[in-house]
């Protein structure tokens, strides 16, 4: 068993500062990875390791050996297999769809430039269509706490390999909750950034207008560090966005500058009969209420517009974005697509252009309703996943349970919000429970600050590793500063 | 003939300051309007005038007789008949579609609150679908300079009644150029504001995601004053927007703060064989080049991405927005719809949800290309309409000529730009020629400043009235100020 199991990024950095060699640590790690572990779709082979080590040496020479300029020097990571990385096929969870990418996705390129070492590509619900982790010909990924339970998806493998401490961080994608649900079910931090903050260039689209690259980490510190390394405007990606100079001063509180303190919680949270989840939520709420942080306040609120928006994503024409992403492939290889995924994508044919625009109008109306509802609310606090079903249960009822899983995640990207899923204790059955903090676009850092205060007060072990959680950083500076308007010239 | 013919808003204000009575002036004006004038669909009747005068008296009492608080006191105006006003049916140019609105559109409500008096609703290309002014069962509206020539549309009547000096301003709508093309063809100012600045609440949608209320005026001063009176966020309108606190400092020049000075012009402008338009454009360009204004520079540029975006609006799935607006009506009253309009709206059925999302992706890509192209360009200067066809020619070739008319207008709303159409001399055949200034969202005021400098240097008579143009105001303060970022707290 490699000594690196369960190491955070901070641990890896510490080891290198003390003289450890990347090749030695990473080759031991690669030797340990099992062929039977279906969290992986591909892993770095010997030749790939040599190439990676040669590139890393070059990077180090470029900065004259100054490790401080390579914040992720020698840190191994994994990416979901819908993200391009040179030398490993991109399958999107569908072998017949596989292709060899000519270049790295923008986020992979940036991670490598920061010194990180990609060691493998991970399993996923095919075409990132699912929140369960079972819709893959590479096998269902198990929960890292209980083999019979789902990992959650669609970024199932990326969550699993971090939760088990194989790598300190991984990339997922998140359209409807794929970067949050598996974080919640595996005791991880799942960072779902502001849409457009991390480029989706080189990512197989799910819903291109909504897709985000997400980060899984054992700690908030690690996830935030990774996000910082890979954020930034990419002109070639039409959905990449620059942060505004200032957040609007007269916007609803959810979209204004300032700390996230006043949190809406669902006034009648839905758990679909999962009493353990409900009990864990109530325990977490009582802990949040006692949180010794100035200004924190929980406000029960009617989440009807959020739930209607969530349903719109699932039941409305956005499914046609998934069709647009694989249209040519599907026309010739329908039989190669997972039956549940195929059935979902086929729903695209039910919607015409008129339906699409009408649904987009409804979306705008619901977002306006939500903004009005949150005019004096800084953020939302919700259960990350309201249920934690077994793989067998999902196989029997693949669509309804999937839909239930997305109750508190589906609306977020449609409403241009950012989110941070964090551990929140354990259920009586030993499964982890998670909560998600949500706020307006560009307030990612404010969520990190609040979530750090939470985890410092209520630390859980790291993922499924039993390692104790280190103290989180207390404060993250806002990405968009509060400004006073000073007219110039 | 009423003395008020050809009066600007400034003239009306002056008359009231000198003691004129609204009822006297406006009743004379109403008496003068002809039943045979197909620019009008409805006009204020005696009872309507009484009601309007009673309301005006109330407004005046509320402000203790201080006219300065009612900037449009007693100023008559007209609105395009796809904008709701209590007491007059909204037809959208289709008698079978007509309904009696229960309340005024937001913009009409604000105009009345400012003291303005609505005297009629104007003809339009049916459902605002057209740039010609001929697609209406109420008759084709003639150009105010030549009866055989089109007025342009879709806001045909609103342009005609201002150009002929019946009212000093009117409201139109502008989705693809409907507020600019008729301004260009009738020697008017056509203000196409930033999308969301003027609410579309109470307006029959054309393409709801793109629609703008527009303003026709004889002068920039008047159009700008009206826009200021009716701008502002409307929470009930999901497409209404608040101005940002600051424009992005690192955006392309077209979207940054600062005066509009460096103007792109088409490197190979299209006139479709209209040599008079081409000559007028070249004359205007030589005058612009000699404009005695610091910093003005004309930069010939390849407009290919703008033209592709323009074509996307015409040929792509956005036509389904028009279908969404009249779906229920069309299902039962197809025969009541203008054949050209019906044929265009019926194209909605050709597009599925997948096509729609793919076109939206292409739109985002083209906007990114345009932004990159305009990274050092403050604005665009284009011919408002590249042709000025006769009504007969349009009747023979209704779709192609319409499409040519939109060459330099169609892309603007899709790319989130604002525009200001202004007079630019006359063609040899006596028809007016117009140019349009275009810049990024929220830079409406910067366009007004530049256009005022232009008109002060090259004044034309007011509309079709022969009245000389008064000096325009020299400077309009930016709506979004330039800011220095000062971090607070």
mmCIF file of C-alpha atoms in Angstrom, chain B residues 164-447:
data_model
loop_
_atom_site.group_PDB
_atom_site.id
_atom_site.type_symbol
_atom_site.label_atom_id
_atom_site.label_comp_id
_atom_site.label_asym_id
_atom_site.label_seq_id
_atom_site.Cartn_x
_atom_site.Cartn_y
_atom_site.Cartn_z
ATOM 1 C CA UNK B 164 -44.774 64.041 -41.235
ATOM 2 C CA UNK B 165 -44.668 66.025 -38.002
ATOM 3 C CA UNK B 166 -48.043 64.864 -36.700
ATOM 4 C CA UNK B 167 -46.490 63.892 -33.380
ATOM 5 C CA UNK B 168 -42.989 64.705 -32.155
ATOM 6 C CA UNK B 169 -42.238 61.138 -31.113
ATOM 7 C CA UNK B 170 -43.595 57.628 -31.229
ATOM 8 C CA UNK B 171 -42.793 54.183 -29.955
ATOM 9 C CA UNK B 172 -41.936 51.269 -32.177
ATOM 10 C CA UNK B 173 -40.450 47.886 -31.490
ATOM 11 C CA UNK B 174 -37.223 46.486 -32.842
ATOM 12 C CA UNK B 175 -36.293 42.821 -33.048
ATOM 13 C CA UNK B 176 -34.405 42.679 -36.329
ATOM 14 C CA UNK B 177 -34.319 46.356 -37.313
ATOM 15 C CA UNK B 178 -37.977 47.464 -37.110
ATOM 16 C CA UNK B 179 -37.052 50.601 -35.184
ATOM 17 C CA UNK B 180 -34.143 51.525 -37.445
ATOM 18 C CA UNK B 181 -35.049 50.741 -41.058
ATOM 19 C CA UNK B 182 -38.156 53.016 -41.070
ATOM 20 C CA UNK B 183 -36.128 55.757 -39.349
ATOM 21 C CA UNK B 184 -33.527 55.542 -42.098
ATOM 22 C CA UNK B 185 -36.097 55.646 -44.874
ATOM 23 C CA UNK B 186 -37.970 58.607 -43.363
ATOM 24 C CA UNK B 187 -35.163 60.935 -42.227
ATOM 25 C CA UNK B 188 -35.730 60.240 -38.535
ATOM 26 C CA UNK B 189 -33.830 59.385 -35.432
ATOM 27 C CA UNK B 190 -34.480 55.753 -34.478
ATOM 28 C CA UNK B 191 -33.294 54.807 -31.022
ATOM 29 C CA UNK B 192 -32.876 51.042 -30.565
ATOM 30 C CA UNK B 193 -31.927 50.801 -26.910
ATOM 31 C CA UNK B 194 -29.917 48.209 -25.094
ATOM 32 C CA UNK B 195 -32.052 45.068 -24.778
ATOM 33 C CA UNK B 196 -33.913 45.130 -21.449
ATOM 34 C CA UNK B 197 -33.449 48.871 -20.834
ATOM 35 C CA UNK B 198 -37.039 49.612 -21.885
ATOM 36 C CA UNK B 199 -39.450 46.989 -20.631
ATOM 37 C CA UNK B 200 -41.389 44.874 -23.120
ATOM 38 C CA UNK B 201 -44.166 44.236 -20.577
ATOM 39 C CA UNK B 202 -47.459 44.690 -22.406
ATOM 40 C CA UNK B 203 -45.944 44.324 -25.868
ATOM 41 C CA UNK B 204 -47.083 41.537 -28.225
ATOM 42 C CA UNK B 205 -43.861 39.553 -28.641
ATOM 43 C CA UNK B 206 -42.125 39.051 -31.961
ATOM 44 C CA UNK B 207 -39.039 37.256 -30.638
ATOM 45 C CA UNK B 208 -39.390 37.720 -26.907
ATOM 46 C CA UNK B 209 -35.726 37.013 -26.197
ATOM 47 C CA UNK B 210 -34.694 39.790 -28.618
ATOM 48 C CA UNK B 211 -37.507 42.347 -28.636
ATOM 49 C CA UNK B 212 -36.836 45.978 -27.773
ATOM 50 C CA UNK B 213 -39.198 48.914 -27.528
ATOM 51 C CA UNK B 214 -37.741 51.655 -29.752
ATOM 52 C CA UNK B 215 -38.239 55.395 -30.035
ATOM 53 C CA UNK B 216 -38.709 57.520 -33.168
ATOM 54 C CA UNK B 217 -37.990 61.224 -32.884
ATOM 55 C CA UNK B 218 -37.294 64.198 -35.110
ATOM 56 C CA UNK B 219 -34.170 64.937 -33.041
ATOM 57 C CA UNK B 220 -31.736 62.961 -30.939
ATOM 58 C CA UNK B 221 -32.642 65.169 -27.996
ATOM 59 C CA UNK B 222 -36.276 64.132 -28.200
ATOM 60 C CA UNK B 223 -35.616 60.432 -28.658
ATOM 61 C CA UNK B 224 -33.117 60.422 -25.789
ATOM 62 C CA UNK B 225 -35.494 62.312 -23.504
ATOM 63 C CA UNK B 226 -38.289 59.836 -24.205
ATOM 64 C CA UNK B 227 -35.992 56.852 -23.642
ATOM 65 C CA UNK B 228 -34.890 58.341 -20.320
ATOM 66 C CA UNK B 229 -38.514 58.800 -19.245
ATOM 67 C CA UNK B 230 -39.431 55.176 -19.923
ATOM 68 C CA UNK B 231 -36.281 53.252 -19.080
ATOM 69 C CA UNK B 232 -35.941 51.331 -15.852
ATOM 70 C CA UNK B 233 -36.140 47.860 -14.419
ATOM 71 C CA UNK B 234 -39.516 46.107 -14.331
ATOM 72 C CA UNK B 235 -39.454 43.034 -12.084
ATOM 73 C CA UNK B 236 -42.547 41.564 -13.747
ATOM 74 C CA UNK B 237 -40.750 41.486 -17.119
ATOM 75 C CA UNK B 238 -38.299 38.599 -17.038
ATOM 76 C CA UNK B 239 -36.306 40.198 -19.870
ATOM 77 C CA UNK B 240 -35.992 43.606 -18.198
ATOM 78 C CA UNK B 241 -32.432 44.289 -17.073
ATOM 79 C CA UNK B 242 -30.698 46.595 -14.632
ATOM 80 C CA UNK B 243 -27.644 48.454 -15.846
ATOM 81 C CA UNK B 244 -24.453 46.982 -14.383
ATOM 82 C CA UNK B 245 -22.513 48.896 -11.739
ATOM 83 C CA UNK B 246 -19.571 49.077 -14.110
ATOM 84 C CA UNK B 247 -18.740 47.878 -17.601
ATOM 85 C CA UNK B 248 -15.981 45.239 -17.613
ATOM 86 C CA UNK B 249 -12.553 46.866 -17.674
ATOM 87 C CA UNK B 250 -11.006 43.979 -19.620
ATOM 88 C CA UNK B 251 -13.772 43.582 -22.205
ATOM 89 C CA UNK B 252 -13.357 44.242 -25.934
ATOM 90 C CA UNK B 253 -13.443 47.997 -26.630
ATOM 91 C CA UNK B 254 -16.951 47.675 -28.069
ATOM 92 C CA UNK B 255 -18.196 46.725 -24.566
ATOM 93 C CA UNK B 256 -15.879 48.898 -22.423
ATOM 94 C CA UNK B 257 -16.558 52.286 -20.901
ATOM 95 C CA UNK B 258 -15.453 55.334 -22.801
ATOM 96 C CA UNK B 259 -16.463 57.518 -25.737
ATOM 97 C CA UNK B 260 -17.302 55.898 -29.069
ATOM 98 C CA UNK B 261 -14.596 57.173 -31.409
ATOM 99 C CA UNK B 262 -13.016 54.338 -33.350
ATOM 100 C CA UNK B 263 -15.724 53.133 -35.730
ATOM 101 C CA UNK B 264 -15.654 50.044 -37.888
ATOM 102 C CA UNK B 265 -17.261 50.395 -41.317
ATOM 103 C CA UNK B 266 -17.973 47.465 -43.690
ATOM 104 C CA UNK B 267 -14.963 46.964 -45.944
ATOM 105 C CA UNK B 268 -17.230 45.929 -48.812
ATOM 106 C CA UNK B 269 -20.667 47.361 -48.069
ATOM 107 C CA UNK B 270 -23.644 45.710 -49.760
ATOM 108 C CA UNK B 271 -26.206 47.772 -51.632
ATOM 109 C CA UNK B 272 -27.707 45.073 -53.858
ATOM 110 C CA UNK B 273 -27.430 47.271 -56.917
ATOM 111 C CA UNK B 274 -28.880 50.421 -55.334
ATOM 112 C CA UNK B 275 -26.384 52.940 -56.707
ATOM 113 C CA UNK B 276 -28.108 55.915 -55.124
ATOM 114 C CA UNK B 277 -27.763 54.368 -51.693
ATOM 115 C CA UNK B 278 -24.139 53.556 -52.390
ATOM 116 C CA UNK B 279 -23.407 57.122 -53.491
ATOM 117 C CA UNK B 280 -25.155 58.530 -50.417
ATOM 118 C CA UNK B 281 -23.102 56.217 -48.205
ATOM 119 C CA UNK B 282 -19.874 57.346 -49.822
ATOM 120 C CA UNK B 283 -20.833 60.976 -49.370
ATOM 121 C CA UNK B 284 -21.692 60.354 -45.740
ATOM 122 C CA UNK B 285 -18.391 58.557 -45.188
ATOM 123 C CA UNK B 286 -16.403 61.452 -46.607
ATOM 124 C CA UNK B 287 -18.283 63.780 -44.262
ATOM 125 C CA UNK B 288 -17.666 61.495 -41.295
ATOM 126 C CA UNK B 289 -13.966 61.450 -42.149
ATOM 127 C CA UNK B 290 -13.896 65.231 -42.050
ATOM 128 C CA UNK B 291 -15.884 65.434 -38.830
ATOM 129 C CA UNK B 292 -14.180 67.945 -36.574
ATOM 130 C CA UNK B 293 -14.381 65.735 -33.504
ATOM 131 C CA UNK B 294 -11.318 64.606 -31.616
ATOM 132 C CA UNK B 295 -10.491 60.960 -31.982
ATOM 133 C CA UNK B 296 -13.018 59.945 -34.616
ATOM 134 C CA UNK B 297 -11.545 57.286 -36.852
ATOM 135 C CA UNK B 298 -13.152 55.013 -39.459
ATOM 136 C CA UNK B 299 -11.714 51.512 -39.774
ATOM 137 C CA UNK B 300 -12.807 49.332 -42.715
ATOM 138 C CA UNK B 301 -13.485 45.840 -41.380
ATOM 139 C CA UNK B 302 -14.629 42.476 -42.673
ATOM 140 C CA UNK B 303 -18.243 42.169 -41.470
ATOM 141 C CA UNK B 304 -18.539 38.440 -42.269
ATOM 142 C CA UNK B 305 -19.387 37.300 -38.705
ATOM 143 C CA UNK B 306 -22.023 40.037 -38.366
ATOM 144 C CA UNK B 307 -23.559 39.029 -41.691
ATOM 145 C CA UNK B 308 -23.562 35.365 -40.698
ATOM 146 C CA UNK B 309 -25.258 36.260 -37.432
ATOM 147 C CA UNK B 310 -27.819 38.354 -39.337
ATOM 148 C CA UNK B 311 -28.590 35.399 -41.608
ATOM 149 C CA UNK B 312 -28.953 33.117 -38.574
ATOM 150 C CA UNK B 313 -31.784 35.285 -37.259
ATOM 151 C CA UNK B 314 -33.594 35.182 -40.570
ATOM 152 C CA UNK B 315 -32.969 31.617 -41.594
ATOM 153 C CA UNK B 316 -32.618 29.927 -38.225
ATOM 154 C CA UNK B 317 -34.952 28.740 -35.467
ATOM 155 C CA UNK B 318 -35.604 32.200 -33.969
ATOM 156 C CA UNK B 319 -38.621 32.313 -36.255
ATOM 157 C CA UNK B 320 -40.127 29.884 -33.729
ATOM 158 C CA UNK B 321 -40.227 32.722 -31.220
ATOM 159 C CA UNK B 322 -42.720 34.390 -33.534
ATOM 160 C CA UNK B 323 -44.674 31.146 -33.578
ATOM 161 C CA UNK B 324 -44.577 30.907 -29.782
ATOM 162 C CA UNK B 325 -46.114 34.393 -29.626
ATOM 163 C CA UNK B 326 -49.168 33.559 -31.734
ATOM 164 C CA UNK B 327 -49.343 29.765 -31.517
ATOM 165 C CA UNK B 328 -52.864 29.498 -30.117
ATOM 166 C CA UNK B 329 -54.238 32.188 -32.436
ATOM 167 C CA UNK B 330 -52.598 30.714 -35.511
ATOM 168 C CA UNK B 331 -53.952 27.256 -34.760
ATOM 169 C CA UNK B 332 -57.502 28.603 -35.151
ATOM 170 C CA UNK B 333 -57.114 31.600 -37.442
ATOM 171 C CA UNK B 334 -54.404 30.757 -39.964
ATOM 172 C CA UNK B 335 -56.484 32.217 -42.793
ATOM 173 C CA UNK B 336 -56.621 35.572 -41.007
ATOM 174 C CA UNK B 337 -52.849 35.962 -41.147
ATOM 175 C CA UNK B 338 -51.028 37.787 -43.958
ATOM 176 C CA UNK B 339 -49.781 35.135 -46.369
ATOM 177 C CA UNK B 340 -46.135 36.233 -46.267
ATOM 178 C CA UNK B 341 -46.168 36.510 -42.495
ATOM 179 C CA UNK B 342 -47.897 33.151 -42.148
ATOM 180 C CA UNK B 343 -45.377 31.527 -44.434
ATOM 181 C CA UNK B 344 -42.485 32.936 -42.362
ATOM 182 C CA UNK B 345 -43.996 31.917 -39.028
ATOM 183 C CA UNK B 346 -44.800 28.467 -40.408
ATOM 184 C CA UNK B 347 -41.081 27.902 -40.877
ATOM 185 C CA UNK B 348 -40.969 27.354 -37.129
ATOM 186 C CA UNK B 349 -42.115 23.797 -37.777
ATOM 187 C CA UNK B 350 -38.904 23.061 -39.658
ATOM 188 C CA UNK B 351 -36.799 23.349 -36.538
ATOM 189 C CA UNK B 352 -36.520 20.927 -33.676
ATOM 190 C CA UNK B 353 -35.153 21.529 -30.188
ATOM 191 C CA UNK B 354 -31.777 20.129 -31.250
ATOM 192 C CA UNK B 355 -31.573 22.599 -34.151
ATOM 193 C CA UNK B 356 -32.484 25.387 -31.790
ATOM 194 C CA UNK B 357 -29.701 24.672 -29.331
ATOM 195 C CA UNK B 358 -27.188 24.206 -32.150
ATOM 196 C CA UNK B 359 -28.167 27.594 -33.587
ATOM 197 C CA UNK B 360 -27.814 29.139 -30.139
ATOM 198 C CA UNK B 361 -24.313 27.650 -29.854
ATOM 199 C CA UNK B 362 -23.461 29.104 -33.248
ATOM 200 C CA UNK B 363 -24.815 32.440 -32.088
ATOM 201 C CA UNK B 364 -22.532 32.398 -29.040
ATOM 202 C CA UNK B 365 -19.567 31.487 -31.223
ATOM 203 C CA UNK B 366 -20.312 34.314 -33.649
ATOM 204 C CA UNK B 367 -20.738 36.822 -30.831
ATOM 205 C CA UNK B 368 -17.350 35.740 -29.492
ATOM 206 C CA UNK B 369 -15.869 36.205 -32.990
ATOM 207 C CA UNK B 370 -17.463 39.637 -33.241
ATOM 208 C CA UNK B 371 -16.162 40.639 -29.818
ATOM 209 C CA UNK B 372 -12.676 39.519 -30.812
ATOM 210 C CA UNK B 373 -12.926 41.436 -34.086
ATOM 211 C CA UNK B 374 -14.020 44.526 -32.147
ATOM 212 C CA UNK B 375 -11.474 44.262 -29.343
ATOM 213 C CA UNK B 376 -10.071 47.683 -30.302
ATOM 214 C CA UNK B 377 -13.220 49.110 -31.923
ATOM 215 C CA UNK B 378 -15.649 51.353 -29.995
ATOM 216 C CA UNK B 379 -18.566 51.177 -32.381
ATOM 217 C CA UNK B 380 -19.878 50.423 -35.849
ATOM 218 C CA UNK B 381 -21.050 52.834 -38.536
ATOM 219 C CA UNK B 382 -23.292 51.213 -41.156
ATOM 220 C CA UNK B 383 -25.928 52.141 -43.708
ATOM 221 C CA UNK B 384 -29.279 51.884 -41.911
ATOM 222 C CA UNK B 385 -30.941 50.361 -44.982
ATOM 223 C CA UNK B 386 -28.957 49.401 -48.068
ATOM 224 C CA UNK B 387 -31.939 49.746 -50.407
ATOM 225 C CA UNK B 388 -35.125 51.826 -50.687
ATOM 226 C CA UNK B 389 -37.476 49.780 -52.871
ATOM 227 C CA UNK B 390 -40.922 50.694 -54.116
ATOM 228 C CA UNK B 391 -44.043 49.132 -52.670
ATOM 229 C CA UNK B 392 -44.622 47.432 -56.021
ATOM 230 C CA UNK B 393 -41.151 45.899 -56.009
ATOM 231 C CA UNK B 394 -41.705 44.548 -52.501
ATOM 232 C CA UNK B 395 -45.074 43.127 -53.458
ATOM 233 C CA UNK B 396 -43.392 41.210 -56.269
ATOM 234 C CA UNK B 397 -40.430 40.048 -54.188
ATOM 235 C CA UNK B 398 -41.532 40.269 -50.556
ATOM 236 C CA UNK B 399 -38.999 38.015 -48.852
ATOM 237 C CA UNK B 400 -35.726 38.728 -50.651
ATOM 238 C CA UNK B 401 -35.999 42.524 -50.473
ATOM 239 C CA UNK B 402 -37.018 42.274 -46.832
ATOM 240 C CA UNK B 403 -33.942 40.219 -46.151
ATOM 241 C CA UNK B 404 -31.706 42.750 -47.934
ATOM 242 C CA UNK B 405 -33.181 45.546 -45.828
ATOM 243 C CA UNK B 406 -31.997 43.781 -42.669
ATOM 244 C CA UNK B 407 -28.369 43.371 -43.739
ATOM 245 C CA UNK B 408 -27.036 45.884 -41.207
ATOM 246 C CA UNK B 409 -29.728 45.577 -38.556
ATOM 247 C CA UNK B 410 -30.469 41.881 -38.017
ATOM 248 C CA UNK B 411 -27.352 40.987 -36.035
ATOM 249 C CA UNK B 412 -27.585 43.778 -33.481
ATOM 250 C CA UNK B 413 -30.006 42.363 -30.910
ATOM 251 C CA UNK B 414 -28.564 38.842 -31.126
ATOM 252 C CA UNK B 415 -25.151 40.311 -30.287
ATOM 253 C CA UNK B 416 -26.485 42.392 -27.368
ATOM 254 C CA UNK B 417 -25.642 45.736 -28.941
ATOM 255 C CA UNK B 418 -27.460 49.075 -28.883
ATOM 256 C CA UNK B 419 -27.988 51.218 -31.950
ATOM 257 C CA UNK B 420 -28.995 54.698 -33.027
ATOM 258 C CA UNK B 421 -30.220 55.370 -36.575
ATOM 259 C CA UNK B 422 -29.724 58.973 -37.688
ATOM 260 C CA UNK B 423 -30.310 60.998 -40.861
ATOM 261 C CA UNK B 424 -27.354 61.263 -43.222
ATOM 262 C CA UNK B 425 -28.341 63.447 -46.146
ATOM 263 C CA UNK B 426 -30.350 62.635 -49.229
ATOM 264 C CA UNK B 427 -30.054 60.493 -52.318
ATOM 265 C CA UNK B 428 -30.220 62.001 -55.768
ATOM 266 C CA UNK B 429 -33.809 60.745 -56.094
ATOM 267 C CA UNK B 430 -34.808 62.852 -53.094
ATOM 268 C CA UNK B 431 -35.214 59.975 -50.685
ATOM 269 C CA UNK B 432 -33.497 60.344 -47.343
ATOM 270 C CA UNK B 433 -30.445 58.263 -46.488
ATOM 271 C CA UNK B 434 -29.573 57.142 -42.983
ATOM 272 C CA UNK B 435 -26.668 55.681 -41.086
ATOM 273 C CA UNK B 436 -26.719 53.703 -37.869
ATOM 274 C CA UNK B 437 -24.240 53.860 -35.008
ATOM 275 C CA UNK B 438 -23.883 50.641 -33.002
ATOM 276 C CA UNK B 439 -22.039 49.826 -29.783
ATOM 277 C CA UNK B 440 -22.132 47.424 -26.840
ATOM 278 C CA UNK B 441 -25.021 47.120 -24.396
ATOM 279 C CA UNK B 442 -25.449 50.104 -22.034
ATOM 280 C CA UNK B 443 -23.557 52.496 -24.312
ATOM 281 C CA UNK B 444 -26.745 54.158 -25.634
ATOM 282 C CA UNK B 445 -25.698 57.545 -24.290
ATOM 283 C CA UNK B 446 -22.261 57.401 -25.882
ATOM 284 C CA UNK B 447 -23.980 56.849 -29.250
#
